[in-house]
């Protein structure tokens, strides 16, 4: 098994929570903020659908691509937009990376009409530092969101798999002259709309 395969496996383990845990705090009301994200897609009009997809893409591109590894900027933007920093220990355990390593922060907020969660952080793997940025939400058409992001970033497919009712896809793209990994996890085989999209550091080979 080569280093890239091991790396993708680790990334998958880090990011699984968004689709595995449907009791994620993203799907719960926060009585302190009045935040009550929808757990199903609104269907009032095509314009609502389009806005939901655009909000996901804009948040992902702004936080996870344009400001990748510049997490102080992401944190500053979260404060300006009044995103809710998750500090409750039980909630943090529910959304923590599966390997429970590294340092990270997470916020919940509304992306259009649906709830979302953004997490940024870093950890080490075989002496290399992994930076990661993850956006989790319920876009109306996750496939369309994925395809648009892949096209915008001119990303090339690295691996695709399906296991345990979830689909995994990893791509490589170039940002500021450096290769990064673009990852997607969804629960479409189980009838779930949740999409987990992330950008992570690519290992040196």
Steps between C-alpha positions, in 0.01 A plus 500: 500500500657832393515819703222670303262209570582513872454877499159480334399235754599729785319795347187288462519397866539863604201620302243221532294652778295728278316213333515235768344691786156631424472628860773748414443841667451645154158337502397631841357826624733723702276673753765760571506628144159399366683306230285217368638367171282299271562127472331481161534704186250780439298450183312827467651608169791442261657827616512370858673185378757696305575734788559207735756348265669836444524566874672166557745561216574859600566405862718206398703695246548796732592306813655176378666602173583870492600506868633146528747477790437870576271392779537821700320671211227235507456551874483878455238461227300265725493766771392772257220281366403400855540129447456298819831357625439150634639475853271247668711192581229252404437669167873511431527126566219437251672688219866430582718328238473125548867464589456777759832663420633845422366847569182636347201730542144473373212740446133452419300747298238528228591456136199649325200323653685195631734439792872453441817422690853614414809355663867593448812362658819300465675184615810298415537185293837327458681821585295718266248762601146459367288811477131441443184700446163325498153628411197285586145588394194369317505657154196421290711334229828375639608352168457836328695676775784249474514521121504880502780516757706242310454696177585835660823361646593297189545210740613157381348184646731301727271232649133406533348236728182401681478333840249470781231694315731795430679623190855636505676699229843663506641741242825692461514868405761774494466810717768767522734263321453217750302174463215451746244223552131567444280245678128423499302262720124455474228262614306480173486116506314532834268771370676779693561849363797589721812597307844513660741700283858567603843617393807340655874514458643257245793288619846523351558181302 
